[in-house]
CSV table of C-alpha atoms in Angstrom, one decimal:
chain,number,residue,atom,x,y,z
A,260,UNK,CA,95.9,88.1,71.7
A,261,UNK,CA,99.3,86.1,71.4
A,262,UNK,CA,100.9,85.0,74.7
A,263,UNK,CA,104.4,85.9,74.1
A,264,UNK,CA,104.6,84.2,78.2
A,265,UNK,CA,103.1,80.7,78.1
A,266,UNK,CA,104.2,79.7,81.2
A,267,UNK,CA,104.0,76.3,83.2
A,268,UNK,CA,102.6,73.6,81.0
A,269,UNK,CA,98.9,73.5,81.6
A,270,UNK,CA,97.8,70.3,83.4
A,271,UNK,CA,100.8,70.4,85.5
A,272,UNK,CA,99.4,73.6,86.5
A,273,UNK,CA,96.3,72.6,87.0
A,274,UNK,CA,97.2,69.8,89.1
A,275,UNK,CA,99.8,71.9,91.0
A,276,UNK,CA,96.5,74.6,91.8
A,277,UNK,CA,93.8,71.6,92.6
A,278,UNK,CA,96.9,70.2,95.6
A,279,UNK,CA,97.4,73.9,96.5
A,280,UNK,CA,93.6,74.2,97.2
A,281,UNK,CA,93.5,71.2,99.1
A,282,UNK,CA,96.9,72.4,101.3
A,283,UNK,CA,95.1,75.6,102.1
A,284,UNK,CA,91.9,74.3,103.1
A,285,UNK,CA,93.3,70.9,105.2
A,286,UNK,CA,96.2,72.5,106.4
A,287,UNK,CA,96.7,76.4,106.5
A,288,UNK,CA,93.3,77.5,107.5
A,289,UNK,CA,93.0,74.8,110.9
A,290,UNK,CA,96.4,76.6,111.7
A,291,UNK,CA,95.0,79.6,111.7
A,292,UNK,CA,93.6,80.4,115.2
A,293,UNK,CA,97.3,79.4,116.8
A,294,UNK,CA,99.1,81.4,114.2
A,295,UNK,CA,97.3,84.1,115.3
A,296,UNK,CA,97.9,83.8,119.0
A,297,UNK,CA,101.3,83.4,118.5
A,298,UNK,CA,101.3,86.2,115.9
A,299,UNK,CA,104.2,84.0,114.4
A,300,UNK,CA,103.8,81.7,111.1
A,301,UNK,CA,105.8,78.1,112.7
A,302,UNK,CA,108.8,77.0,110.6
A,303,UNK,CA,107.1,73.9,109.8
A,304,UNK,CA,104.9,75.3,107.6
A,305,UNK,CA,107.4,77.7,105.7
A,306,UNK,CA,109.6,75.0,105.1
A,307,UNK,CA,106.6,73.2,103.4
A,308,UNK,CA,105.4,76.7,101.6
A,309,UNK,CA,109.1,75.8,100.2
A,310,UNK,CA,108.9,72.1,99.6
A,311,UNK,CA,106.1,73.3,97.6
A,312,UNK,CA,107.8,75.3,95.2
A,313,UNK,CA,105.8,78.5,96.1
A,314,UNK,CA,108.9,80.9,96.6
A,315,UNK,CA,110.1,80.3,92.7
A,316,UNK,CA,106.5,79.7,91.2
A,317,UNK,CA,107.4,83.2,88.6
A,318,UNK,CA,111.4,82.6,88.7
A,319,UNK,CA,112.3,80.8,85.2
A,320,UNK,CA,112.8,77.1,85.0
A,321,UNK,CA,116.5,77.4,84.1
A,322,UNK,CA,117.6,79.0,87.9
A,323,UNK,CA,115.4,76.6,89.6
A,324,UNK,CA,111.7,77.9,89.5
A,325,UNK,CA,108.6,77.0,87.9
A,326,UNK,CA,108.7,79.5,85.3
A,327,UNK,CA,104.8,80.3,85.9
A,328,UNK,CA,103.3,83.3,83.3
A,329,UNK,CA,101.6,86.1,85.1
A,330,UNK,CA,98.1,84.6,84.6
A,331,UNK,CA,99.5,81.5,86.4
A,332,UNK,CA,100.7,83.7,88.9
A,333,UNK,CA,97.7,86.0,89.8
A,334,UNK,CA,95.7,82.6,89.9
A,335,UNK,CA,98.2,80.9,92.4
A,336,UNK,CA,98.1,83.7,94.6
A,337,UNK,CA,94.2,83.8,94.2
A,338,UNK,CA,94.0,80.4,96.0
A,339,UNK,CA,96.6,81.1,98.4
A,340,UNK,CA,94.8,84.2,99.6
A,341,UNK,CA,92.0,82.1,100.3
A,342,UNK,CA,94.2,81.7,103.9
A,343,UNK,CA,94.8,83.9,106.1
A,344,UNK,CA,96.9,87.0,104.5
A,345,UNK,CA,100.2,85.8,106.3
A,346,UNK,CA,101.1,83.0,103.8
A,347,UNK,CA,101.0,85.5,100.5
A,348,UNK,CA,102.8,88.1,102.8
A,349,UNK,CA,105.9,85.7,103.4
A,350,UNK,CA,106.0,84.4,99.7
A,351,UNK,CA,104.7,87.9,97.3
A,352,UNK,CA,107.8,89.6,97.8
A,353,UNK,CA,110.4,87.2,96.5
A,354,UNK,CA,107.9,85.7,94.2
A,355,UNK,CA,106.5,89.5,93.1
A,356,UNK,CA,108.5,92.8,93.2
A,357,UNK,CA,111.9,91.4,93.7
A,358,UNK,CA,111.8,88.4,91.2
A,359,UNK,CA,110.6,91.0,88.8
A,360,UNK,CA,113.1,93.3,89.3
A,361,UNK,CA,115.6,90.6,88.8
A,362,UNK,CA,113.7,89.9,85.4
A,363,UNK,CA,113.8,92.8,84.8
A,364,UNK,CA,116.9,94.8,86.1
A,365,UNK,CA,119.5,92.7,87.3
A,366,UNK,CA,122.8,91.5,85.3
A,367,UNK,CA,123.3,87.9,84.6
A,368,UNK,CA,125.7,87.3,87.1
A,369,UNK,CA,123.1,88.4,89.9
A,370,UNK,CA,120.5,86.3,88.0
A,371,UNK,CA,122.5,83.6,88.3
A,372,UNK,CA,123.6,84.3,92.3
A,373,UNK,CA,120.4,85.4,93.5
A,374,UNK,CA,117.8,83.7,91.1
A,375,UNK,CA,118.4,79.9,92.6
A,376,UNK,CA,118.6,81.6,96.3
A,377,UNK,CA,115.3,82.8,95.7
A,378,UNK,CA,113.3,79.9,94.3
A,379,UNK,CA,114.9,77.7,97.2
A,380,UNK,CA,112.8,80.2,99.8
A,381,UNK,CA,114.7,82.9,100.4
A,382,UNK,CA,112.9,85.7,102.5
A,383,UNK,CA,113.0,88.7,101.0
A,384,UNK,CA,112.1,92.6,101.6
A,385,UNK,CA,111.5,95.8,99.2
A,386,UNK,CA,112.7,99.0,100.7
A,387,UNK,CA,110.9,102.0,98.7
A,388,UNK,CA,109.4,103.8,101.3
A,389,UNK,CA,110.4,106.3,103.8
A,390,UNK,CA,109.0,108.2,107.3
A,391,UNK,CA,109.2,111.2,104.8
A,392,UNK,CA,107.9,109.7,101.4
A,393,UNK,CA,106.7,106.8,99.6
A,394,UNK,CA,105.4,107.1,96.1
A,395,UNK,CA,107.3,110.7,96.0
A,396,UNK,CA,110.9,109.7,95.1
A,397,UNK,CA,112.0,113.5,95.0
A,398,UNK,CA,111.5,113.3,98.7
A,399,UNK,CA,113.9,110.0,99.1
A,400,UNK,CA,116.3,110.7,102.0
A,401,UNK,CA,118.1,107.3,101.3
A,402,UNK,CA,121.7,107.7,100.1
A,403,UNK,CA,124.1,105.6,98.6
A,404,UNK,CA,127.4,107.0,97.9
A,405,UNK,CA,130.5,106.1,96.2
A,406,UNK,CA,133.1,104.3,98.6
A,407,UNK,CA,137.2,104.6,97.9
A,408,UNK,CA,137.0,101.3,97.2
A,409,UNK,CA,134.8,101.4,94.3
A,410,UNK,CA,131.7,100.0,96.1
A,411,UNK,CA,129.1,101.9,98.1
A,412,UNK,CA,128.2,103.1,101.2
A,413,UNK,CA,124.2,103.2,102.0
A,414,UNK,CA,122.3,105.5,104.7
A,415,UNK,CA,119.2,106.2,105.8
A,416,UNK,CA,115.7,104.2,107.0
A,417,UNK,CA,113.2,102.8,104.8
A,418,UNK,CA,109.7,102.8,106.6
A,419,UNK,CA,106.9,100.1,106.8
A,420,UNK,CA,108.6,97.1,104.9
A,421,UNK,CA,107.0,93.7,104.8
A,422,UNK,CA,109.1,90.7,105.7
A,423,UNK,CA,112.0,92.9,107.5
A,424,UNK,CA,112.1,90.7,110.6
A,425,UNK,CA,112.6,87.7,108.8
A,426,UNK,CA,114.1,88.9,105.7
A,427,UNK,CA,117.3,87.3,104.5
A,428,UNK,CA,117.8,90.1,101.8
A,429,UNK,CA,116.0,93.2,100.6
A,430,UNK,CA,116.3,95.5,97.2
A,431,UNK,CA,117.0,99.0,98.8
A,432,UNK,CA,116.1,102.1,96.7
A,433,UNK,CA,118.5,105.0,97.4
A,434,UNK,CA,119.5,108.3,95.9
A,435,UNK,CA,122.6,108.2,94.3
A,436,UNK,CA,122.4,111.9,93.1
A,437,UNK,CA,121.5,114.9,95.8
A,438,UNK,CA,119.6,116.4,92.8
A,439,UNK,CA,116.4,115.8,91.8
A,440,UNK,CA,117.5,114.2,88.0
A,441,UNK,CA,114.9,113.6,85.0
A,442,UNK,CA,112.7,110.3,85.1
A,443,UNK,CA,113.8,109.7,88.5
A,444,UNK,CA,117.5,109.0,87.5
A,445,UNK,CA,118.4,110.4,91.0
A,446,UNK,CA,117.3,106.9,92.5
A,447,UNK,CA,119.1,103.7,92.0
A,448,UNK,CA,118.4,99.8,93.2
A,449,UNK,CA,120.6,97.7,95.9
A,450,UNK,CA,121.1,93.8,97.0
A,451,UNK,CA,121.5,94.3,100.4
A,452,UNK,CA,121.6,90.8,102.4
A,453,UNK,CA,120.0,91.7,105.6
A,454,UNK,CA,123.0,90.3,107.7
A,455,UNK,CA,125.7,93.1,106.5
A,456,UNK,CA,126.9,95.4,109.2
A,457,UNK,CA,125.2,98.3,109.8
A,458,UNK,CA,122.1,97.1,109.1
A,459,UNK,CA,119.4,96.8,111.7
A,460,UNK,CA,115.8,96.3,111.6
A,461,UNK,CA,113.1,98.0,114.3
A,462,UNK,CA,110.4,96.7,116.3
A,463,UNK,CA,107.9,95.0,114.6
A,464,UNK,CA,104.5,98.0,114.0
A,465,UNK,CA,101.8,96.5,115.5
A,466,UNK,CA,99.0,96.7,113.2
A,467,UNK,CA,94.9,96.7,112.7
A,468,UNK,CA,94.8,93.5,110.9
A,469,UNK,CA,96.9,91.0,109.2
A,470,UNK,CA,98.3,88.8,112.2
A,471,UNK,CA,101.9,86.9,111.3
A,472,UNK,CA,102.4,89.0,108.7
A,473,UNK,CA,105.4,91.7,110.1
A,474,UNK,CA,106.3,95.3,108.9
A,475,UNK,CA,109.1,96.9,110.4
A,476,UNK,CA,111.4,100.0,109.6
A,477,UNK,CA,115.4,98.9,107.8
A,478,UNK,CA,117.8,100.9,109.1
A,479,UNK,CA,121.0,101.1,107.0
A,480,UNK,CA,124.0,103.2,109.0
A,481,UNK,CA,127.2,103.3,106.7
A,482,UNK,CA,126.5,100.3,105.2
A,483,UNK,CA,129.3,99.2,103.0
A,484,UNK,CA,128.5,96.9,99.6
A,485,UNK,CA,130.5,95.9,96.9
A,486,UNK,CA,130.1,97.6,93.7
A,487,UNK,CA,128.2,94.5,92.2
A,488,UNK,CA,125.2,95.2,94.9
A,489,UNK,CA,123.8,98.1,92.3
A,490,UNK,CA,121.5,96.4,90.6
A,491,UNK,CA,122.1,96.2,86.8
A,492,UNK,CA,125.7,97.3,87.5
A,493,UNK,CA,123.8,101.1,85.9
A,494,UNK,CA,123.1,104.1,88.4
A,495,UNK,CA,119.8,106.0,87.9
A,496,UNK,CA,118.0,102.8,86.9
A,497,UNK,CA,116.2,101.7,90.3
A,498,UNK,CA,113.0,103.6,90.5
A,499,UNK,CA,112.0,102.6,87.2
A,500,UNK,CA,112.6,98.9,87.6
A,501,UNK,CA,110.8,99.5,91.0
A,502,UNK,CA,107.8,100.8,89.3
A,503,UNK,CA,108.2,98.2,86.5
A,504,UNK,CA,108.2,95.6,89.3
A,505,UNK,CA,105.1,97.5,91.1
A,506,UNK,CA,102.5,96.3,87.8
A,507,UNK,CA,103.0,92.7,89.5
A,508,UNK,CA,102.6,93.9,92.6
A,509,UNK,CA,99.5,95.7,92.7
A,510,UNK,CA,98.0,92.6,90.5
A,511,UNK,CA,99.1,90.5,93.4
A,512,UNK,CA,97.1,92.5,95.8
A,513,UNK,CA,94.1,92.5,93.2
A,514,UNK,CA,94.5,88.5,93.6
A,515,UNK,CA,95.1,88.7,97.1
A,516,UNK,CA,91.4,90.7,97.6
A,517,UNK,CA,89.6,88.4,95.7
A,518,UNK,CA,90.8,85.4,97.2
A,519,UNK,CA,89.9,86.5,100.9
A,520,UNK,CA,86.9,88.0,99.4
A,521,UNK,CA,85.6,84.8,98.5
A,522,UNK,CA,86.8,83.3,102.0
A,523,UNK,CA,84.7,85.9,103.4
A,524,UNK,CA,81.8,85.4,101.1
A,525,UNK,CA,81.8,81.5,101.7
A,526,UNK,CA,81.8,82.3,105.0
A,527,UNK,CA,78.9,84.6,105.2
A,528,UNK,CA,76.8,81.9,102.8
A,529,UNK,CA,77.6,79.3,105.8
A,530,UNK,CA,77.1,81.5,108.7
A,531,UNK,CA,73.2,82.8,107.0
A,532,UNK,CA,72.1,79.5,106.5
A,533,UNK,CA,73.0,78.3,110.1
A,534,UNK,CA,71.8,81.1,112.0
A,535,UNK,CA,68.0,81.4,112.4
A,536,UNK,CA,65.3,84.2,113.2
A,537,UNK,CA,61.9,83.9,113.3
A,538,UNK,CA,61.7,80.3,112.6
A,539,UNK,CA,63.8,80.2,109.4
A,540,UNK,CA,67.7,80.5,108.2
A,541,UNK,CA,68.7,84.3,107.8
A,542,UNK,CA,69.3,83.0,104.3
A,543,UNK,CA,65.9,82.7,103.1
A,544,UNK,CA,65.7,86.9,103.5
A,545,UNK,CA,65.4,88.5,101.0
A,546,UNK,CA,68.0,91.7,102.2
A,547,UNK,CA,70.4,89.0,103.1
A,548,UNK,CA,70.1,87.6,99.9
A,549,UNK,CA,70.9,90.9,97.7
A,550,UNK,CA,74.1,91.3,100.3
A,551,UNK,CA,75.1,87.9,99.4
A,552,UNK,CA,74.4,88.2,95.4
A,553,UNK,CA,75.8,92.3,95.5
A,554,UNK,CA,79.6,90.3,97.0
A,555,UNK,CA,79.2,87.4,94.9
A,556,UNK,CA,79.0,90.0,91.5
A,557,UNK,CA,81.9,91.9,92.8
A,558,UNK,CA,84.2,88.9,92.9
A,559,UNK,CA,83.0,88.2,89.4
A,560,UNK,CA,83.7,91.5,87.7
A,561,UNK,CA,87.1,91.3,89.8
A,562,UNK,CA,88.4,88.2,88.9
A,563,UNK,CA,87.3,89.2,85.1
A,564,UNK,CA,89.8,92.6,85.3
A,565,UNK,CA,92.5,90.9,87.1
A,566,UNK,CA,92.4,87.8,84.0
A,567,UNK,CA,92.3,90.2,81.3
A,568,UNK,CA,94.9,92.4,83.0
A,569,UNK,CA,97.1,89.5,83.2
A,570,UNK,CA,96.3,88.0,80.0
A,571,UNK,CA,97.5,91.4,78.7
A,572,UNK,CA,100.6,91.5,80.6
A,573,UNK,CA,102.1,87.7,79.3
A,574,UNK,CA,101.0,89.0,75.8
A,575,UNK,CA,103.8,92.2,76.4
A,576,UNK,CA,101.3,95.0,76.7
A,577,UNK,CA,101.9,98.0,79.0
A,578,UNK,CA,99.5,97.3,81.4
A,579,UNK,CA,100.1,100.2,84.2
A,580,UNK,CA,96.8,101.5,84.1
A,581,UNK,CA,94.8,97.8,83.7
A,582,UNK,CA,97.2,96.7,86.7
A,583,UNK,CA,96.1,100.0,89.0
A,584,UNK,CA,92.6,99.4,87.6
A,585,UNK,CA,92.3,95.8,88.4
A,586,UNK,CA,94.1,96.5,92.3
A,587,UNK,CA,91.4,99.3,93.0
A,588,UNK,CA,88.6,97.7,91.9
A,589,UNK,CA,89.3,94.2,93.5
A,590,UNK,CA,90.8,96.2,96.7
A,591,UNK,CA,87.7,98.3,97.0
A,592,UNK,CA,85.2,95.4,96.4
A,593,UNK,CA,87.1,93.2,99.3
A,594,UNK,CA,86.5,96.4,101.3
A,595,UNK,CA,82.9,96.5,100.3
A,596,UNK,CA,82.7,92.3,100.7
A,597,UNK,CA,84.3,91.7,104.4
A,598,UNK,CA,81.4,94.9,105.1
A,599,UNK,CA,78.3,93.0,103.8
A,600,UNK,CA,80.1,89.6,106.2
A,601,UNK,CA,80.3,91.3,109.2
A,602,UNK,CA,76.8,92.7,108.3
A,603,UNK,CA,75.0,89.4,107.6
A,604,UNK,CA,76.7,88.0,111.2
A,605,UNK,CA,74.6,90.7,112.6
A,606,UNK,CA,76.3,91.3,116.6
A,607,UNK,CA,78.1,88.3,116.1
A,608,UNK,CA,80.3,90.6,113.4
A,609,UNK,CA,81.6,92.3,115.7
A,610,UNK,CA,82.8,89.8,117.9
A,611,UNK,CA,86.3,88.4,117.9
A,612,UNK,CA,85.1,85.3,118.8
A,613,UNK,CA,84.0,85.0,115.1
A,614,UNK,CA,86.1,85.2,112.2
A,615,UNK,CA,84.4,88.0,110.5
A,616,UNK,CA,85.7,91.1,112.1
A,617,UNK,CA,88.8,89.7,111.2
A,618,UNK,CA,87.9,89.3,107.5
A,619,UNK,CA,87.4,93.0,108.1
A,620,UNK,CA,90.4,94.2,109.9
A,621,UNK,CA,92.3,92.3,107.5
A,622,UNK,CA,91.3,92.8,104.3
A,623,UNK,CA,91.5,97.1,105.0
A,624,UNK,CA,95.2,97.4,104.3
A,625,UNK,CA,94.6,96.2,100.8
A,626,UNK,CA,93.7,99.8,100.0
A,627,UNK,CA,96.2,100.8,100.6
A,628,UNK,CA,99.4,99.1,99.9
A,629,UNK,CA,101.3,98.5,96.4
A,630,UNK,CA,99.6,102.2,95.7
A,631,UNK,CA,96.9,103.9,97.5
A,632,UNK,CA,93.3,103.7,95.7
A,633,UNK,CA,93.3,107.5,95.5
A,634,UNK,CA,97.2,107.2,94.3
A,635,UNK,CA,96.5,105.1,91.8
A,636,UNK,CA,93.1,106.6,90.4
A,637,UNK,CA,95.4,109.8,89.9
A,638,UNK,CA,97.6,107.5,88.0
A,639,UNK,CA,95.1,106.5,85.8
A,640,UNK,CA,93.7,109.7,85.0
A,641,UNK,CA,97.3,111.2,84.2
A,642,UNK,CA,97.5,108.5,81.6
A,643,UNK,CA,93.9,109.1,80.1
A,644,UNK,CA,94.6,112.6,79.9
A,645,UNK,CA,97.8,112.4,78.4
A,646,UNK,CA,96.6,109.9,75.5
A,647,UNK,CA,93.8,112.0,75.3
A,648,UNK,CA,96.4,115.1,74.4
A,649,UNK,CA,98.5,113.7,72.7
A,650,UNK,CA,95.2,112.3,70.1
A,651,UNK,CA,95.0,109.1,70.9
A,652,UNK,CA,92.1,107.4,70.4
């Protein structure tokens, strides 16, 4: 399989992943417990999340990233995860869905403005979804019309967005036709910088799991952008860059999963040889065991679909259904995983003073973001059945 990507030079990435595993493990995960007190990530450590490069690591070398492949990517992101789910929330949109969609959609001059912003740190936000629809962009209420000025005026309110507290700019979907139009040509992409009149951002949701990371609804009321904020300078073009950008996305959240998985895992492995019954360390039974060896093989056939999908992906292959694959399986084996943890801490599980029930609260969301499980499986099977008609193999 030829890698049409190649991506960072290989023992520069290697060193850069062996000095990210050492930041997460002597710095991000003793700041845990405060950050989740305060429910706040400190500056401090987002301006070293910067320093490090981590807000460009997929932005090309020549507007100031690191020009990492997808492979490089999924593995960064894998190590990151291994932290508390805060630190990828602040970084995987500018790194993931709106890097991509720059990659992907954007002209050269908004490469060339935004690009740089973004691999200095710049905190960004994806508005897709609505109170009223998510994945269903007939149902977009959004609209962005025409002003006399030859730029555009936006309205509506876009509905459980990471990062909108403390974005600096998000990529607003909106309808730019009233009708419904083939291949979701109704529904085209904006630059919005988060500071232009008119747009507001709600209170915070409070939320089951996930502490420091913040979703909030974007309210956009006669917002007024200059023509250049339509992405590509082409109506009609938004949802499928969105969707384009959503392959990267979902093999974040596969990445994500089986880093915490493996936190969670490590953790249990710690926990069942330190706690003893009956004379012995939980770990020497035999039920314990099969818990520990049943996770341990889930991470395994995980981290083998998300490679492969990615490997796929730098080599230019379409890799919508290997993407949804790889995010269900890893998303539903984290689920499974964090399960098992809270299982092997026995009552202790289910007490906060112990980090599994967080593991647990945390790790439910992955389910369901980037694509539902049951969202995506219909995905899948729309694609098998249409090979399958139209007689391929």
């Amino acid at each position: 399989m030829s890698n049409l990507n190649p991506g960072m030079d290989a023992e520069t990435f290697e060193q850069f992943i062996d000095q990210l595993r050492r930041y997460v493990r002597d710095r991000l995960i003793p700041a845990e417990r405060d950050i989740i007190e305060s429910d706040c990530i400190p500056p401090e450590i987002i301006d070293e999340l910067r320093e490090m490069g981590l807000f460009g690591i997929t932005i090309p070398e020549e507007y100031g990233g690191a020009g990492m492949n997808i492979s490089q990517y999924t593995r960064t992101i894998r190590e990151l995860a291994y932290a508390m789910p805060c630190f990828r929330s602040i970084i995987s949109i500018t790194i993931g869905m709106f890097t991509s969609a720059m990659k992907n959609g954007a002209t050269e001059a908004q490469r060339q403005e935004w690009l740089p912003k973004l691999a200095a740190g710049t905190i960004t936000s994806f508005g897709l979804t609505e109170p009223g629809s998510g994945s269903d962009s007939a149902g977009m209420q959004t609209m962005a019309v025409r002003s006399s000025d030859g730029g555009w005026v936006l309205n509506g309110t876009k509905r459980y967005i990471t990062n909108a507290p403390q974005a600096e700019v998000a990529l607003i979907m909106a309808r730019t036709s009233k009708e419904p139009l083939p291949k979701n040509a109704h529904v085209s992409a904006f630059i919005v910088p988060m500071n232009t009149p008119g747009v507001s951002v709600g209170k915070s949701d409070k939320k089951m799991g996930q502490a420091a990371s913040h979703i909030a609804d974007i309210i956009l009321e006669d917002v007024h952008l200059p023509a250049d904020a339509l992405l590509g300078g082409e109506e009609g073009k938004g949802f499928i860059t969105a969707m384009k950008s959503l392959d990267n996305g979902r093999l974040s959240v596969a990445a994500a999963s089986i880093g915490y998985a493996q936190r969670a895992l490590d953790s249990a492995l710690r926990y069942a040889n330190e706690r003893k019954a009956f004379g012995e360390p939980i770990a020497n039974f035999q039920l314990i065991q099969q818990m520990l060896a049943d996770s341990d093989i889930e991470i395994y056939a995980a981290t083998t679909m998300l490679e492969d999908a990615a490997r796929r992906a730098d080599a230019g292959e379409n890799v919508l259904r290997k993407a949804a694959a790889a995010k269900v399986f890893a998303s539903e084996a984290c689920g499974r995983i964090v399960d098992r943890v809270v299982q092997v801490y026995g009552g202790a599980g289910y007490l906060a003073e112990y980090e599994a029930e967080r593991f647990f609260r945390d790790a439910r969301v992955y389910r369901i973001y980037e694509g539902t499980t049951q969202i995506l499986q219909l995905q899948i099977a729309k694609h098998m059945l249409r090979e399958f008609n139209a007689g391929v193999n």
